Amino acid sequence: LALMESDDLLALGELADTARRLRGGDDRVYFVQNLYLNQTNVCRVKCKFCAFAVTQKQAGAYTFTPEELVEDALRQRELTGFTEIHMVGGESPHVDFDYYVEIVRQLHEAMPDVHLKCFTASEIHHMTKLSGLSHEEVLEELRDVGLGSLPGGGAEIFADRVRKLIAPGKEHPDFWFLTHDTAHRLGIPTHCTMLYGHVETYEERVDHLLRLREQQDRTGGFLAFIPLAFHPENTVFERRGWRHTTGSDDLKMLAVSRLLLDNVPNIKAYWIMMGMPLAAVALHFGADDVQGTVVREEIFHAAGARTETEQKIEELVRFVRAAGRVPVQRDTLYNELRRWHD
């Protein structure tokens, strides 16, 4: 809390960068070449912070078939040669569990060398409701047809007070932890997130980070933590006067995350949310990853993000170098694929 309440932003950055280096970090900054897919924007939950979800009867609603997703991905692969597909979507009540299994199976069969990072913990929980299976059975079935890892979405803020305000129809946070705990024990690595900058207090941010740290102590399966700044545009929050977080709050959040999460190896400065110039500054505030090429991100852009929906590798390399760091293209599991030397 003292860190969150501090106004000495540069000291926080120096502390976080020192902590990163003491824990084995060096000048390398990672990014991945990835494609974002959304299988559907139809969702049964009405989260108040979301500008992406619709009902099936609303204009613009879509649900792609597994075949359409494969065709789209193969077409994109000819252009970019991505190594990861990051796929999340709405919790549609109009599909069954086999729909998800077929998506993973067909994508994996079409591109066996591409890592499939698919479905938030909320979506996995939704699949247990659709199928009547346990979280373990759902994850095993998806893993066996090609699922590689889980993204960290659906965490929002774990505090009950906050969830009742921003996502009253969403499952209890205990199910987020059950999903990730189960995935780790099945050998499926995952990521973790926090959506901040809405109605939460500093105490609730710190509680969220401590709970993630305790989970990591138990299973060690989180690859990275990604703090996500709330984008209020096109949501009820915008009508109530909410605005984007400030750059200083974003940098503070990254620095405190790096200091507190001593057991999570990587902290991402998500450029799609904060823009590349601020993400480059964040590399001096504890971050060691700028996410990736992020071809066609839709969820933050539905909420008014003004950033590009894709960064070319050359641009990522340029920004990382300008920050005095060494750009490294990685795969999802942080294996080094290419390094740019001066």
JSON list of N, CA and C in Angstrom, two decimals, residues 18-78:
[
{"chain": "A", "resi": 18, "resn": "THR", "atom": "N", "xyz": [15.50, -2.65, -10.38]},
{"chain": "A", "resi": 18, "resn": "THR", "atom": "CA", "xyz": [16.52, -3.33, -9.57]},
{"chain": "A", "resi": 18, "resn": "THR", "atom": "C", "xyz": [16.04, -4.73, -9.18]},
{"chain": "A", "resi": 19, "resn": "ALA", "atom": "N", "xyz": [14.77, -4.82, -8.76]},
{"chain": "A", "resi": 19, "resn": "ALA", "atom": "CA", "xyz": [14.22, -6.13, -8.38]},
{"chain": "A", "resi": 19, "resn": "ALA", "atom": "C", "xyz": [14.24, -7.08, -9.57]},
{"chain": "A", "resi": 20, "resn": "ARG", "atom": "N", "xyz": [13.90, -6.57, -10.73]},
{"chain": "A", "resi": 20, "resn": "ARG", "atom": "CA", "xyz": [13.91, -7.40, -11.95]},
{"chain": "A", "resi": 20, "resn": "ARG", "atom": "C", "xyz": [15.31, -7.95, -12.21]},
{"chain": "A", "resi": 21, "resn": "ARG", "atom": "N", "xyz": [16.30, -7.12, -12.07]},
{"chain": "A", "resi": 21, "resn": "ARG", "atom": "CA", "xyz": [17.68, -7.55, -12.32]},
{"chain": "A", "resi": 21, "resn": "ARG", "atom": "C", "xyz": [18.19, -8.50, -11.23]},
{"chain": "A", "resi": 22, "resn": "LEU", "atom": "N", "xyz": [17.85, -8.22, -9.99]},
{"chain": "A", "resi": 22, "resn": "LEU", "atom": "CA", "xyz": [18.28, -9.10, -8.89]},
{"chain": "A", "resi": 22, "resn": "LEU", "atom": "C", "xyz": [17.69, -10.51, -9.04]},
{"chain": "A", "resi": 23, "resn": "ARG", "atom": "N", "xyz": [16.53, -10.60, -9.69]},
{"chain": "A", "resi": 23, "resn": "ARG", "atom": "CA", "xyz": [15.89, -11.91, -9.88]},
{"chain": "A", "resi": 23, "resn": "ARG", "atom": "C", "xyz": [16.31, -12.56, -11.19]},
{"chain": "A", "resi": 24, "resn": "GLY", "atom": "N", "xyz": [17.38, -12.07, -11.78]},
{"chain": "A", "resi": 24, "resn": "GLY", "atom": "CA", "xyz": [17.93, -12.72, -12.96]},
{"chain": "A", "resi": 24, "resn": "GLY", "atom": "C", "xyz": [17.62, -12.06, -14.28]},
{"chain": "A", "resi": 25, "resn": "GLY", "atom": "N", "xyz": [16.91, -10.93, -14.25]},
{"chain": "A", "resi": 25, "resn": "GLY", "atom": "CA", "xyz": [16.61, -10.22, -15.49]},
{"chain": "A", "resi": 25, "resn": "GLY", "atom": "C", "xyz": [17.85, -9.55, -16.05]},
{"chain": "A", "resi": 26, "resn": "ASP", "atom": "N", "xyz": [17.85, -9.33, -17.35]},
{"chain": "A", "resi": 26, "resn": "ASP", "atom": "CA", "xyz": [18.97, -8.63, -17.99]},
{"chain": "A", "resi": 26, "resn": "ASP", "atom": "C", "xyz": [18.38, -7.62, -18.98]},
{"chain": "A", "resi": 27, "resn": "ASP", "atom": "N", "xyz": [19.10, -7.31, -20.05]},
{"chain": "A", "resi": 27, "resn": "ASP", "atom": "CA", "xyz": [18.62, -6.29, -20.98]},
{"chain": "A", "resi": 27, "resn": "ASP", "atom": "C", "xyz": [17.65, -6.83, -22.02]},
{"chain": "A", "resi": 28, "resn": "ARG", "atom": "N", "xyz": [17.37, -8.12, -21.99]},
{"chain": "A", "resi": 28, "resn": "ARG", "atom": "CA", "xyz": [16.46, -8.69, -22.99]},
{"chain": "A", "resi": 28, "resn": "ARG", "atom": "C", "xyz": [15.01, -8.27, -22.73]},
{"chain": "A", "resi": 29, "resn": "VAL", "atom": "N", "xyz": [14.33, -7.90, -23.79]},
{"chain": "A", "resi": 29, "resn": "VAL", "atom": "CA", "xyz": [12.89, -7.62, -23.75]},
{"chain": "A", "resi": 29, "resn": "VAL", "atom": "C", "xyz": [12.21, -8.49, -24.79]},
{"chain": "A", "resi": 30, "resn": "TYR", "atom": "N", "xyz": [11.15, -9.17, -24.38]},
{"chain": "A", "resi": 30, "resn": "TYR", "atom": "CA", "xyz": [10.55, -10.21, -25.21]},
{"chain": "A", "resi": 30, "resn": "TYR", "atom": "C", "xyz": [9.31, -9.72, -25.95]},
{"chain": "A", "resi": 31, "resn": "PHE", "atom": "N", "xyz": [9.07, -10.32, -27.10]},
{"chain": "A", "resi": 31, "resn": "PHE", "atom": "CA", "xyz": [7.79, -10.19, -27.78]},
{"chain": "A", "resi": 31, "resn": "PHE", "atom": "C", "xyz": [7.55, -11.46, -28.58]},
{"chain": "A", "resi": 32, "resn": "VAL", "atom": "N", "xyz": [6.29, -11.68, -28.90]},
{"chain": "A", "resi": 32, "resn": "VAL", "atom": "CA", "xyz": [5.90, -12.88, -29.63]},
{"chain": "A", "resi": 32, "resn": "VAL", "atom": "C", "xyz": [5.15, -12.45, -30.89]},
{"chain": "A", "resi": 33, "resn": "GLN", "atom": "N", "xyz": [5.29, -13.24, -31.94]},
{"chain": "A", "resi": 33, "resn": "GLN", "atom": "CA", "xyz": [4.52, -12.96, -33.16]},
{"chain": "A", "resi": 33, "resn": "GLN", "atom": "C", "xyz": [3.21, -13.74, -33.05]},
{"chain": "A", "resi": 34, "resn": "ASN", "atom": "N", "xyz": [2.11, -13.01, -32.88]},
{"chain": "A", "resi": 34, "resn": "ASN", "atom": "CA", "xyz": [0.86, -13.71, -32.59]},
{"chain": "A", "resi": 34, "resn": "ASN", "atom": "C", "xyz": [-0.31, -13.15, -33.37]},
{"chain": "A", "resi": 35, "resn": "LEU", "atom": "N", "xyz": [-1.35, -13.97, -33.45]},
{"chain": "A", "resi": 35, "resn": "LEU", "atom": "CA", "xyz": [-2.60, -13.60, -34.10]},
{"chain": "A", "resi": 35, "resn": "LEU", "atom": "C", "xyz": [-3.71, -13.69, -33.06]},
{"chain": "A", "resi": 36, "resn": "TYR", "atom": "N", "xyz": [-4.54, -12.66, -32.98]},
{"chain": "A", "resi": 36, "resn": "TYR", "atom": "CA", "xyz": [-5.69, -12.68, -32.09]},
{"chain": "A", "resi": 36, "resn": "TYR", "atom": "C", "xyz": [-6.92, -13.14, -32.87]},
{"chain": "A", "resi": 37, "resn": "LEU", "atom": "N", "xyz": [-7.62, -14.11, -32.32]},
{"chain": "A", "resi": 37, "resn": "LEU", "atom": "CA", "xyz": [-8.90, -14.56, -32.89]},
{"chain": "A", "resi": 37, "resn": "LEU", "atom": "C", "xyz": [-9.98, -14.45, -31.81]},
{"chain": "A", "resi": 38, "resn": "ASN", "atom": "N", "xyz": [-11.19, -14.13, -32.21]},
{"chain": "A", "resi": 38, "resn": "ASN", "atom": "CA", "xyz": [-12.34, -14.16, -31.32]},
{"chain": "A", "resi": 38, "resn": "ASN", "atom": "C", "xyz": [-13.39, -15.04, -31.97]},
{"chain": "A", "resi": 39, "resn": "GLN", "atom": "N", "xyz": [-13.72, -16.17, -31.33]},
{"chain": "A", "resi": 39, "resn": "GLN", "atom": "CA", "xyz": [-14.62, -17.12, -31.97]},
{"chain": "A", "resi": 39, "resn": "GLN", "atom": "C", "xyz": [-16.06, -16.62, -31.98]},
{"chain": "A", "resi": 40, "resn": "THR", "atom": "N", "xyz": [-16.44, -15.83, -30.98]},
{"chain": "A", "resi": 40, "resn": "THR", "atom": "CA", "xyz": [-17.79, -15.26, -30.93]},
{"chain": "A", "resi": 40, "resn": "THR", "atom": "C", "xyz": [-17.78, -14.04, -30.04]},
{"chain": "A", "resi": 41, "resn": "ASN", "atom": "N", "xyz": [-18.67, -13.09, -30.34]},
{"chain": "A", "resi": 41, "resn": "ASN", "atom": "CA", "xyz": [-18.86, -11.96, -29.43]},
{"chain": "A", "resi": 41, "resn": "ASN", "atom": "C", "xyz": [-20.21, -12.06, -28.72]},
{"chain": "A", "resi": 42, "resn": "VAL", "atom": "N", "xyz": [-20.90, -13.18, -28.89]},
{"chain": "A", "resi": 42, "resn": "VAL", "atom": "CA", "xyz": [-22.16, -13.41, -28.19]},
{"chain": "A", "resi": 42, "resn": "VAL", "atom": "C", "xyz": [-21.85, -13.88, -26.77]},
{"chain": "A", "resi": 43, "resn": "CYS", "atom": "N", "xyz": [-22.46, -13.22, -25.78]},
{"chain": "A", "resi": 43, "resn": "CYS", "atom": "CA", "xyz": [-22.10, -13.55, -24.39]},
{"chain": "A", "resi": 43, "resn": "CYS", "atom": "C", "xyz": [-23.32, -13.48, -23.49]},
{"chain": "A", "resi": 44, "resn": "ARG", "atom": "N", "xyz": [-23.40, -14.47, -22.60]},
{"chain": "A", "resi": 44, "resn": "ARG", "atom": "CA", "xyz": [-24.52, -14.53, -21.65]},
{"chain": "A", "resi": 44, "resn": "ARG", "atom": "C", "xyz": [-24.33, -13.56, -20.49]},
{"chain": "A", "resi": 45, "resn": "VAL", "atom": "N", "xyz": [-23.08, -13.13, -20.24]},
{"chain": "A", "resi": 45, "resn": "VAL", "atom": "CA", "xyz": [-22.78, -12.26, -19.09]},
{"chain": "A", "resi": 45, "resn": "VAL", "atom": "C", "xyz": [-22.81, -10.81, -19.56]},
{"chain": "A", "resi": 46, "resn": "LYS", "atom": "N", "xyz": [-23.31, -9.93, -18.73]},
{"chain": "A", "resi": 46, "resn": "LYS", "atom": "CA", "xyz": [-23.34, -8.51, -19.06]},
{"chain": "A", "resi": 46, "resn": "LYS", "atom": "C", "xyz": [-22.38, -7.76, -18.13]},
{"chain": "A", "resi": 47, "resn": "CYS", "atom": "N", "xyz": [-21.10, -7.93, -18.35]},
{"chain": "A", "resi": 47, "resn": "CYS", "atom": "CA", "xyz": [-20.11, -7.21, -17.54]},
{"chain": "A", "resi": 47, "resn": "CYS", "atom": "C", "xyz": [-20.18, -5.72, -17.88]},
{"chain": "A", "resi": 48, "resn": "LYS", "atom": "N", "xyz": [-20.22, -4.88, -16.88]},
{"chain": "A", "resi": 48, "resn": "LYS", "atom": "CA", "xyz": [-20.43, -3.46, -17.12]},
{"chain": "A", "resi": 48, "resn": "LYS", "atom": "C", "xyz": [-19.21, -2.77, -17.73]},
{"chain": "A", "resi": 49, "resn": "PHE", "atom": "N", "xyz": [-18.05, -3.44, -17.63]},
{"chain": "A", "resi": 49, "resn": "PHE", "atom": "CA", "xyz": [-16.83, -2.83, -18.18]},
{"chain": "A", "resi": 49, "resn": "PHE", "atom": "C", "xyz": [-16.59, -3.22, -19.63]},
{"chain": "A", "resi": 50, "resn": "CYS", "atom": "N", "xyz": [-17.46, -4.06, -20.20]},
{"chain": "A", "resi": 50, "resn": "CYS", "atom": "CA", "xyz": [-17.18, -4.66, -21.51]},
{"chain": "A", "resi": 50, "resn": "CYS", "atom": "C", "xyz": [-17.96, -3.95, -22.61]},
{"chain": "A", "resi": 51, "resn": "ALA", "atom": "N", "xyz": [-17.23, -3.59, -23.68]},
{"chain": "A", "resi": 51, "resn": "ALA", "atom": "CA", "xyz": [-17.87, -2.99, -24.86]},
{"chain": "A", "resi": 51, "resn": "ALA", "atom": "C", "xyz": [-17.85, -3.95, -26.05]},
{"chain": "A", "resi": 52, "resn": "PHE", "atom": "N", "xyz": [-17.47, -5.20, -25.80]},
{"chain": "A", "resi": 52, "resn": "PHE", "atom": "CA", "xyz": [-17.27, -6.19, -26.86]},
{"chain": "A", "resi": 52, "resn": "PHE", "atom": "C", "xyz": [-18.49, -7.10, -27.01]},
{"chain": "A", "resi": 53, "resn": "ALA", "atom": "N", "xyz": [-19.09, -7.51, -25.89]},
{"chain": "A", "resi": 53, "resn": "ALA", "atom": "CA", "xyz": [-20.11, -8.54, -25.90]},
{"chain": "A", "resi": 53, "resn": "ALA", "atom": "C", "xyz": [-21.45, -8.02, -26.41]},
{"chain": "A", "resi": 54, "resn": "VAL", "atom": "N", "xyz": [-22.18, -8.92, -27.10]},
{"chain": "A", "resi": 54, "resn": "VAL", "atom": "CA", "xyz": [-23.54, -8.63, -27.57]},
{"chain": "A", "resi": 54, "resn": "VAL", "atom": "C", "xyz": [-24.41, -9.87, -27.34]},
{"chain": "A", "resi": 55, "resn": "THR", "atom": "N", "xyz": [-25.72, -9.69, -27.51]},
{"chain": "A", "resi": 55, "resn": "THR", "atom": "CA", "xyz": [-26.62, -10.85, -27.55]},
{"chain": "A", "resi": 55, "resn": "THR", "atom": "C", "xyz": [-26.73, -11.32, -28.99]},
{"chain": "A", "resi": 56, "resn": "GLN", "atom": "N", "xyz": [-27.24, -12.52, -29.15]},
{"chain": "A", "resi": 56, "resn": "GLN", "atom": "CA", "xyz": [-27.29, -13.09, -30.50]},
{"chain": "A", "resi": 56, "resn": "GLN", "atom": "C", "xyz": [-28.18, -12.28, -31.45]},
{"chain": "A", "resi": 57, "resn": "LYS", "atom": "N", "xyz": [-29.16, -11.57, -30.89]},
{"chain": "A", "resi": 57, "resn": "LYS", "atom": "CA", "xyz": [-30.11, -10.83, -31.73]},
{"chain": "A", "resi": 57, "resn": "LYS", "atom": "C", "xyz": [-29.61, -9.41, -32.06]},
{"chain": "A", "resi": 58, "resn": "GLN", "atom": "N", "xyz": [-28.54, -8.97, -31.43]},
{"chain": "A", "resi": 58, "resn": "GLN", "atom": "CA", "xyz": [-28.04, -7.62, -31.69]},
{"chain": "A", "resi": 58, "resn": "GLN", "atom": "C", "xyz": [-27.29, -7.55, -33.02]},
{"chain": "A", "resi": 59, "resn": "ALA", "atom": "N", "xyz": [-27.30, -6.38, -33.59]},
{"chain": "A", "resi": 59, "resn": "ALA", "atom": "CA", "xyz": [-26.53, -6.16, -34.83]},
{"chain": "A", "resi": 59, "resn": "ALA", "atom": "C", "xyz": [-25.05, -6.39, -34.56]},
{"chain": "A", "resi": 60, "resn": "GLY", "atom": "N", "xyz": [-24.40, -7.02, -35.51]},
{"chain": "A", "resi": 60, "resn": "GLY", "atom": "CA", "xyz": [-22.96, -7.25, -35.36]},
{"chain": "A", "resi": 60, "resn": "GLY", "atom": "C", "xyz": [-22.59, -8.52, -34.63]},
{"chain": "A", "resi": 61, "resn": "ALA", "atom": "N", "xyz": [-23.59, -9.28, -34.17]},
{"chain": "A", "resi": 61, "resn": "ALA", "atom": "CA", "xyz": [-23.29, -10.54, -33.48]},
{"chain": "A", "resi": 61, "resn": "ALA", "atom": "C", "xyz": [-22.69, -11.55, -34.46]},
{"chain": "A", "resi": 62, "resn": "TYR", "atom": "N", "xyz": [-21.70, -12.30, -34.01]},
{"chain": "A", "resi": 62, "resn": "TYR", "atom": "CA", "xyz": [-21.11, -13.33, -34.87]},
{"chain": "A", "resi": 62, "resn": "TYR", "atom": "C", "xyz": [-20.68, -14.53, -34.04]},
{"chain": "A", "resi": 63, "resn": "THR", "atom": "N", "xyz": [-20.72, -15.69, -34.66]},
{"chain": "A", "resi": 63, "resn": "THR", "atom": "CA", "xyz": [-20.14, -16.92, -34.10]},
{"chain": "A", "resi": 63, "resn": "THR", "atom": "C", "xyz": [-19.53, -17.67, -35.27]},
{"chain": "A", "resi": 64, "resn": "PHE", "atom": "N", "xyz": [-18.21, -17.73, -35.30]},
{"chain": "A", "resi": 64, "resn": "PHE", "atom": "CA", "xyz": [-17.52, -18.38, -36.41]},
{"chain": "A", "resi": 64, "resn": "PHE", "atom": "C", "xyz": [-17.46, -19.88, -36.20]},
{"chain": "A", "resi": 65, "resn": "THR", "atom": "N", "xyz": [-17.56, -20.63, -37.28]},
{"chain": "A", "resi": 65, "resn": "THR", "atom": "CA", "xyz": [-17.39, -22.08, -37.20]},
{"chain": "A", "resi": 65, "resn": "THR", "atom": "C", "xyz": [-15.91, -22.41, -37.07]},
{"chain": "A", "resi": 66, "resn": "PRO", "atom": "N", "xyz": [-15.58, -23.60, -36.59]},
{"chain": "A", "resi": 66, "resn": "PRO", "atom": "CA", "xyz": [-14.17, -23.99, -36.55]},
{"chain": "A", "resi": 66, "resn": "PRO", "atom": "C", "xyz": [-13.51, -23.89, -37.93]},
{"chain": "A", "resi": 67, "resn": "GLU", "atom": "N", "xyz": [-14.25, -24.26, -38.97]},
{"chain": "A", "resi": 67, "resn": "GLU", "atom": "CA", "xyz": [-13.70, -24.21, -40.33]},
{"chain": "A", "resi": 67, "resn": "GLU", "atom": "C", "xyz": [-13.37, -22.78, -40.74]},
{"chain": "A", "resi": 68, "resn": "GLU", "atom": "N", "xyz": [-14.25, -21.83, -40.39]},
{"chain": "A", "resi": 68, "resn": "GLU", "atom": "CA", "xyz": [-14.01, -20.42, -40.72]},
{"chain": "A", "resi": 68, "resn": "GLU", "atom": "C", "xyz": [-12.79, -19.88, -39.98]},
{"chain": "A", "resi": 69, "resn": "LEU", "atom": "N", "xyz": [-12.63, -20.27, -38.73]},
{"chain": "A", "resi": 69, "resn": "LEU", "atom": "CA", "xyz": [-11.48, -19.82, -37.95]},
{"chain": "A", "resi": 69, "resn": "LEU", "atom": "C", "xyz": [-10.17, -20.36, -38.53]},
{"chain": "A", "resi": 70, "resn": "VAL", "atom": "N", "xyz": [-10.19, -21.62, -38.94]},
{"chain": "A", "resi": 70, "resn": "VAL", "atom": "CA", "xyz": [-8.99, -22.22, -39.54]},
{"chain": "A", "resi": 70, "resn": "VAL", "atom": "C", "xyz": [-8.66, -21.52, -40.86]},
{"chain": "A", "resi": 71, "resn": "GLU", "atom": "N", "xyz": [-9.66, -21.29, -41.67]},
{"chain": "A", "resi": 71, "resn": "GLU", "atom": "CA", "xyz": [-9.44, -20.63, -42.96]},
{"chain": "A", "resi": 71, "resn": "GLU", "atom": "C", "xyz": [-8.85, -19.23, -42.75]},
{"chain": "A", "resi": 72, "resn": "ASP", "atom": "N", "xyz": [-9.40, -18.51, -41.80]},
{"chain": "A", "resi": 72, "resn": "ASP", "atom": "CA", "xyz": [-8.93, -17.16, -41.49]},
{"chain": "A", "resi": 72, "resn": "ASP", "atom": "C", "xyz": [-7.47, -17.20, -41.00]},
{"chain": "A", "resi": 73, "resn": "ALA", "atom": "N", "xyz": [-7.19, -18.12, -40.09]},
{"chain": "A", "resi": 73, "resn": "ALA", "atom": "CA", "xyz": [-5.83, -18.21, -39.52]},
{"chain": "A", "resi": 73, "resn": "ALA", "atom": "C", "xyz": [-4.81, -18.59, -40.60]},
{"chain": "A", "resi": 74, "resn": "LEU", "atom": "N", "xyz": [-5.17, -19.52, -41.45]},
{"chain": "A", "resi": 74, "resn": "LEU", "atom": "CA", "xyz": [-4.24, -19.93, -42.52]},
{"chain": "A", "resi": 74, "resn": "LEU", "atom": "C", "xyz": [-3.97, -18.76, -43.48]},
{"chain": "A", "resi": 75, "resn": "ARG", "atom": "N", "xyz": [-4.99, -17.98, -43.75]},
{"chain": "A", "resi": 75, "resn": "ARG", "atom": "CA", "xyz": [-4.82, -16.82, -44.63]},
{"chain": "A", "resi": 75, "resn": "ARG", "atom": "C", "xyz": [-3.88, -15.80, -43.97]},
{"chain": "A", "resi": 76, "resn": "GLN", "atom": "N", "xyz": [-4.07, -15.58, -42.69]},
{"chain": "A", "resi": 76, "resn": "GLN", "atom": "CA", "xyz": [-3.21, -14.63, -41.96]},
{"chain": "A", "resi": 76, "resn": "GLN", "atom": "C", "xyz": [-1.77, -15.15, -41.86]},
{"chain": "A", "resi": 77, "resn": "ARG", "atom": "N", "xyz": [-1.64, -16.47, -41.75]},
{"chain": "A", "resi": 77, "resn": "ARG", "atom": "CA", "xyz": [-0.31, -17.03, -41.56]},
{"chain": "A", "resi": 77, "resn": "ARG", "atom": "C", "xyz": [0.57, -16.80, -42.78]},
{"chain": "A", "resi": 78, "resn": "GLU", "atom": "N", "xyz": [-0.05, -16.80, -43.95]},
{"chain": "A", "resi": 78, "resn": "GLU", "atom": "CA", "xyz": [0.72, -16.52, -45.17]},
{"chain": "A", "resi": 78, "resn": "GLU", "atom": "C", "xyz": [1.31, -15.11, -45.13]}
]
